[in-house]
CSV table of C-alpha atoms in Angstrom, one decimal:
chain,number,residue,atom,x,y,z
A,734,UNK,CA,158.0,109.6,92.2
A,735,UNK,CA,156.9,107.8,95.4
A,736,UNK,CA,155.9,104.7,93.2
A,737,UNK,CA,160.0,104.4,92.1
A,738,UNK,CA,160.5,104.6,95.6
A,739,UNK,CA,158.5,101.7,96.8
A,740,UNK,CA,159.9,99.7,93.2
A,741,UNK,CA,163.5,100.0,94.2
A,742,UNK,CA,162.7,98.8,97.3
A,743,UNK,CA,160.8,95.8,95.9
A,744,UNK,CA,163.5,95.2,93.8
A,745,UNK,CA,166.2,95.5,96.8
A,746,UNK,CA,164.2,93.5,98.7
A,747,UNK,CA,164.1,90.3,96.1
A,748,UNK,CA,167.8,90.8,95.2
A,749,UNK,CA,169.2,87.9,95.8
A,750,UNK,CA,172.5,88.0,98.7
A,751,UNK,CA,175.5,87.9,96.9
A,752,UNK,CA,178.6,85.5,98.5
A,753,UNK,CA,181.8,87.1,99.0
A,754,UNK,CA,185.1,84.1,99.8
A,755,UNK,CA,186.5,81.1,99.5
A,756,UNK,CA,185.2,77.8,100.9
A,757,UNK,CA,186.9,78.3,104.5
A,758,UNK,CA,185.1,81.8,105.1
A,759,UNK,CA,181.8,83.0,103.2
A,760,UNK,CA,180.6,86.1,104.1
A,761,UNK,CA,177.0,86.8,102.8
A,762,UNK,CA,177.2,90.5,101.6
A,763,UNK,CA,172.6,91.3,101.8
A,764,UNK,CA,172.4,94.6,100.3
A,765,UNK,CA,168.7,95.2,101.8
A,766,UNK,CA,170.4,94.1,105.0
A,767,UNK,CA,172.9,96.8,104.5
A,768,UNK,CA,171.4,99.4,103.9
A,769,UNK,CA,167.7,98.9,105.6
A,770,UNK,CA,167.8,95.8,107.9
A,771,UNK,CA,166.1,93.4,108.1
A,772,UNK,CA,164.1,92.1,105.0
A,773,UNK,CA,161.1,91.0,107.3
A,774,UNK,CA,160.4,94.8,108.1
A,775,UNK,CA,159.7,95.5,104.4
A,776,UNK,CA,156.1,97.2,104.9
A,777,UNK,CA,157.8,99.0,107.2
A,778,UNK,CA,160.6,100.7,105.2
A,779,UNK,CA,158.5,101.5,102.7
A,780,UNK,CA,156.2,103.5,104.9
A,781,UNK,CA,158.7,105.2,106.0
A,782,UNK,CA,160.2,105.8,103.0
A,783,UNK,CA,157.0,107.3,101.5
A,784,UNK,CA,156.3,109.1,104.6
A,785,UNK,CA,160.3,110.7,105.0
A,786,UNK,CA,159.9,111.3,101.3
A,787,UNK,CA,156.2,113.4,101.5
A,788,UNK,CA,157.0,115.3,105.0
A,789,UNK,CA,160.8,116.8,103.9
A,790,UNK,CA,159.2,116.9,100.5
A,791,UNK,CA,157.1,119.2,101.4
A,792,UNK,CA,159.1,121.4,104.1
A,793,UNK,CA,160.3,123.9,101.2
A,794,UNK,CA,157.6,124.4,99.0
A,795,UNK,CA,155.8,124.9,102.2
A,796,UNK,CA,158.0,127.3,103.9
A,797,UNK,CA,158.3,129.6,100.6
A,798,UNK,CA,154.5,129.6,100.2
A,799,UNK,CA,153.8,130.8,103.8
A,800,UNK,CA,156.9,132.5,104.9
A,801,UNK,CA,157.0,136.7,104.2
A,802,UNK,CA,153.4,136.8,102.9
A,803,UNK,CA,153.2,140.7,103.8
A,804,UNK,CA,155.9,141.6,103.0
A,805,UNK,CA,157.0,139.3,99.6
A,806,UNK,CA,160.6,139.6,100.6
A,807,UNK,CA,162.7,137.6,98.0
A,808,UNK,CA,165.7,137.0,99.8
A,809,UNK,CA,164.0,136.4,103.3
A,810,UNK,CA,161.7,133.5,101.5
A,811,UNK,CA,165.3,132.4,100.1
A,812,UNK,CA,166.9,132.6,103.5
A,813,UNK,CA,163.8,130.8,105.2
A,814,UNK,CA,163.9,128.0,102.5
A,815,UNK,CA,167.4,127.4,102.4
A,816,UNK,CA,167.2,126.9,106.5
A,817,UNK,CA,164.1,124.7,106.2
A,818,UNK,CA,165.9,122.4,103.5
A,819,UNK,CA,169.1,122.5,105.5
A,820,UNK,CA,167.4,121.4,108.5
A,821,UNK,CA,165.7,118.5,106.4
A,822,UNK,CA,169.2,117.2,105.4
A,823,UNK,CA,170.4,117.1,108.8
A,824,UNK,CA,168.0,115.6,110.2
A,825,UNK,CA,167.3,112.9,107.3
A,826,UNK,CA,171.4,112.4,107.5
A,827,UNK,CA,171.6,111.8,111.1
A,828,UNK,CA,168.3,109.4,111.4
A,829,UNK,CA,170.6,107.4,108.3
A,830,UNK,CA,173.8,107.7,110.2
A,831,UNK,CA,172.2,106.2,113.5
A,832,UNK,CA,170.6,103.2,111.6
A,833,UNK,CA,173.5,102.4,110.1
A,834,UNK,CA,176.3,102.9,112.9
A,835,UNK,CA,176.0,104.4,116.0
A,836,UNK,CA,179.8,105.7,116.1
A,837,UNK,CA,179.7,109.2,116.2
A,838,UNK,CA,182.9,109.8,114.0
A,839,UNK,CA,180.6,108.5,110.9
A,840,UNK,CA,177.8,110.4,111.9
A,841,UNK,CA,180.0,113.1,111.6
A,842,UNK,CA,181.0,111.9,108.4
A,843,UNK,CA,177.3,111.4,107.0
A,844,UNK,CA,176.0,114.3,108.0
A,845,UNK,CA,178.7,115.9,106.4
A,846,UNK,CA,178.7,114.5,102.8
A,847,UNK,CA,174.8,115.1,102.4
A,848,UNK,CA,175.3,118.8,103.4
A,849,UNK,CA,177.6,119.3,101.4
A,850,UNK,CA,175.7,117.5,98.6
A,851,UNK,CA,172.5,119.7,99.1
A,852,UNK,CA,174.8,122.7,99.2
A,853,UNK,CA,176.9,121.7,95.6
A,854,UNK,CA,173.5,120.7,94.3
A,855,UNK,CA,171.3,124.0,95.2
A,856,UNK,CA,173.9,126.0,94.4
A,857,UNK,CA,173.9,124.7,90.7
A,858,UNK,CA,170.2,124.9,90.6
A,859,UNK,CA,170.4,128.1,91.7
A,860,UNK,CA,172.6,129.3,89.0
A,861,UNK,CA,171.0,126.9,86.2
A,862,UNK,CA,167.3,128.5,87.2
A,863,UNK,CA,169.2,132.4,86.7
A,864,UNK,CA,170.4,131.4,83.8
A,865,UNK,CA,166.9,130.6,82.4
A,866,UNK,CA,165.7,133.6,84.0
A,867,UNK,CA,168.1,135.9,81.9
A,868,UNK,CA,167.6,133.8,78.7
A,869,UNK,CA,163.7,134.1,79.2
A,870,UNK,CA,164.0,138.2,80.1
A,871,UNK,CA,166.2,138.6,76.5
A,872,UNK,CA,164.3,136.8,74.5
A,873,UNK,CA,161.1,138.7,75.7
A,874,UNK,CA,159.1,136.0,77.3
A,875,UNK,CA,158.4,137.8,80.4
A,876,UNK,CA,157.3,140.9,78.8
A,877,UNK,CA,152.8,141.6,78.1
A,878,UNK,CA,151.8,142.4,74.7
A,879,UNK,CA,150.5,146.2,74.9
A,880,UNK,CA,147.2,144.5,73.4
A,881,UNK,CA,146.0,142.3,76.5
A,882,UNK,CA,144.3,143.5,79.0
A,883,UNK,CA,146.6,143.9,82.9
A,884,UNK,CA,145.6,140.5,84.1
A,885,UNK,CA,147.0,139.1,80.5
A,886,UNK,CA,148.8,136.0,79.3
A,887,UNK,CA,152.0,135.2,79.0
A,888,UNK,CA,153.9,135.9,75.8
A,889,UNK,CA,154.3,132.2,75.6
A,890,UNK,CA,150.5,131.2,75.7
A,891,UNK,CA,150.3,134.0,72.4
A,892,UNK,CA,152.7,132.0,70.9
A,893,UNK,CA,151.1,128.9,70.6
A,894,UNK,CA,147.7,130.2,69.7
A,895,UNK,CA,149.6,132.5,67.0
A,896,UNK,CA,150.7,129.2,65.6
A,897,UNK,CA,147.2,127.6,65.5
A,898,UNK,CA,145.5,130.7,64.2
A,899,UNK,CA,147.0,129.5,60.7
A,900,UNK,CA,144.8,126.2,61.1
C-alpha cells in the first residue's frame, strides 16, 4: 500500500504542468505544486506521506487491541476506536487545510468534508461487516463440529480439507 503511495507521487511529481489561456495571459496550472508544493521537496513529501500513512494507520488497530483488555467490552473498544479514528481525521484534515490555505473559513470547510467522509464511509463498513456477520452465523460458519476438540477449527478450515480428503 505504501509503495502506491510513493508511485502516485512519482508520477505527480513528473506530470508535466499543464497551460491554462490565451497568448496575453498563461497561467501554469502544476498539480504537484497544488496540492504538495514545491517539486524540489519531493523526498520530503514522500516521507511524510509514508510516515502520516503508518502512524494514523496504525492509531485504530492499536486502540482496539489495547483498549478494554479486562474487561472485553465490545462497545467500549467501539467507542474508543471510533474516537481514535476521529481524532486521526481531524487532525490529518486540519494539517491539509493549513498547507493548502491558511483562511480559516476553508479549514472549516476541510475539516468538515473528511469527517463527514470517515463518518458515511464507517458507517457503511459497519453495516457491510454485520451483514457478513449474519450471513456467516446462518449459513453455520461460526458454529464447532461436536467432533473437534474445544480449542477446534473453524467450520471453514473442515471444509476445505473435506474437499481434499477425495484426493
Amino acid at each position: 500500500m505504501w509503495t502506491n503511495i510513493i508511485q502516485q507521487l512519482w508520477e505527480l511529481k513528473h506530470e508535466p504542468a499543464a497551460s491554462d489561456g490565451d497568448d496575453e495571459q498563461v497561467v501554469v496550472l502544476d498539480r504537484y505544486q497544488e496540492v504538495l508544493g514545491q517539486r524540489g521537496n519531493f523526498t520530503h513529501h514522500a516521507f511524510v506521506a509514508v510516515l502520516s500513512f503508518l502512524v494514523f494507520g496504525l492509531v485504530p488497530p492499536v486502540v482496539y487491541g489495547f483498549s478494554f483488555r479486562q474487561s472485553d467490552d465490545k462497545d467500549r473498544k467501539l467507542a474508543a476506536v471510533a474516537a481514535a479514528s476521529l481524532l486521526c481525521i481531524v487532525l490529518l484534515s486540519f494539517a491539509k487545510a493549513y498547507t493548502q490555505s491558511q483562511n480559516p473559513s476553508n479549514c472549516i470547510k476541510t475539516v468538515t468534508y473528511y469527517v463527514v467522509v470517515g463518518f458515511g464511509v464507517s458507517g457503511a463498513s459497519y453495516l457491510v461487516g454485520g451483514l457478513i456477520h449474519k450471513l456467516m452465523e446462518k449459513l453455520n460458519w461460526f458454529e464447532y463440529p461436536s467432533s473437534t476438540p474445544a480449542h477446534g477449527t473453524l467450520p471453514l478450515a473442515e471444509i476445505g480439507k473435506r474437499a481434499w480428503e477425495s484426493y
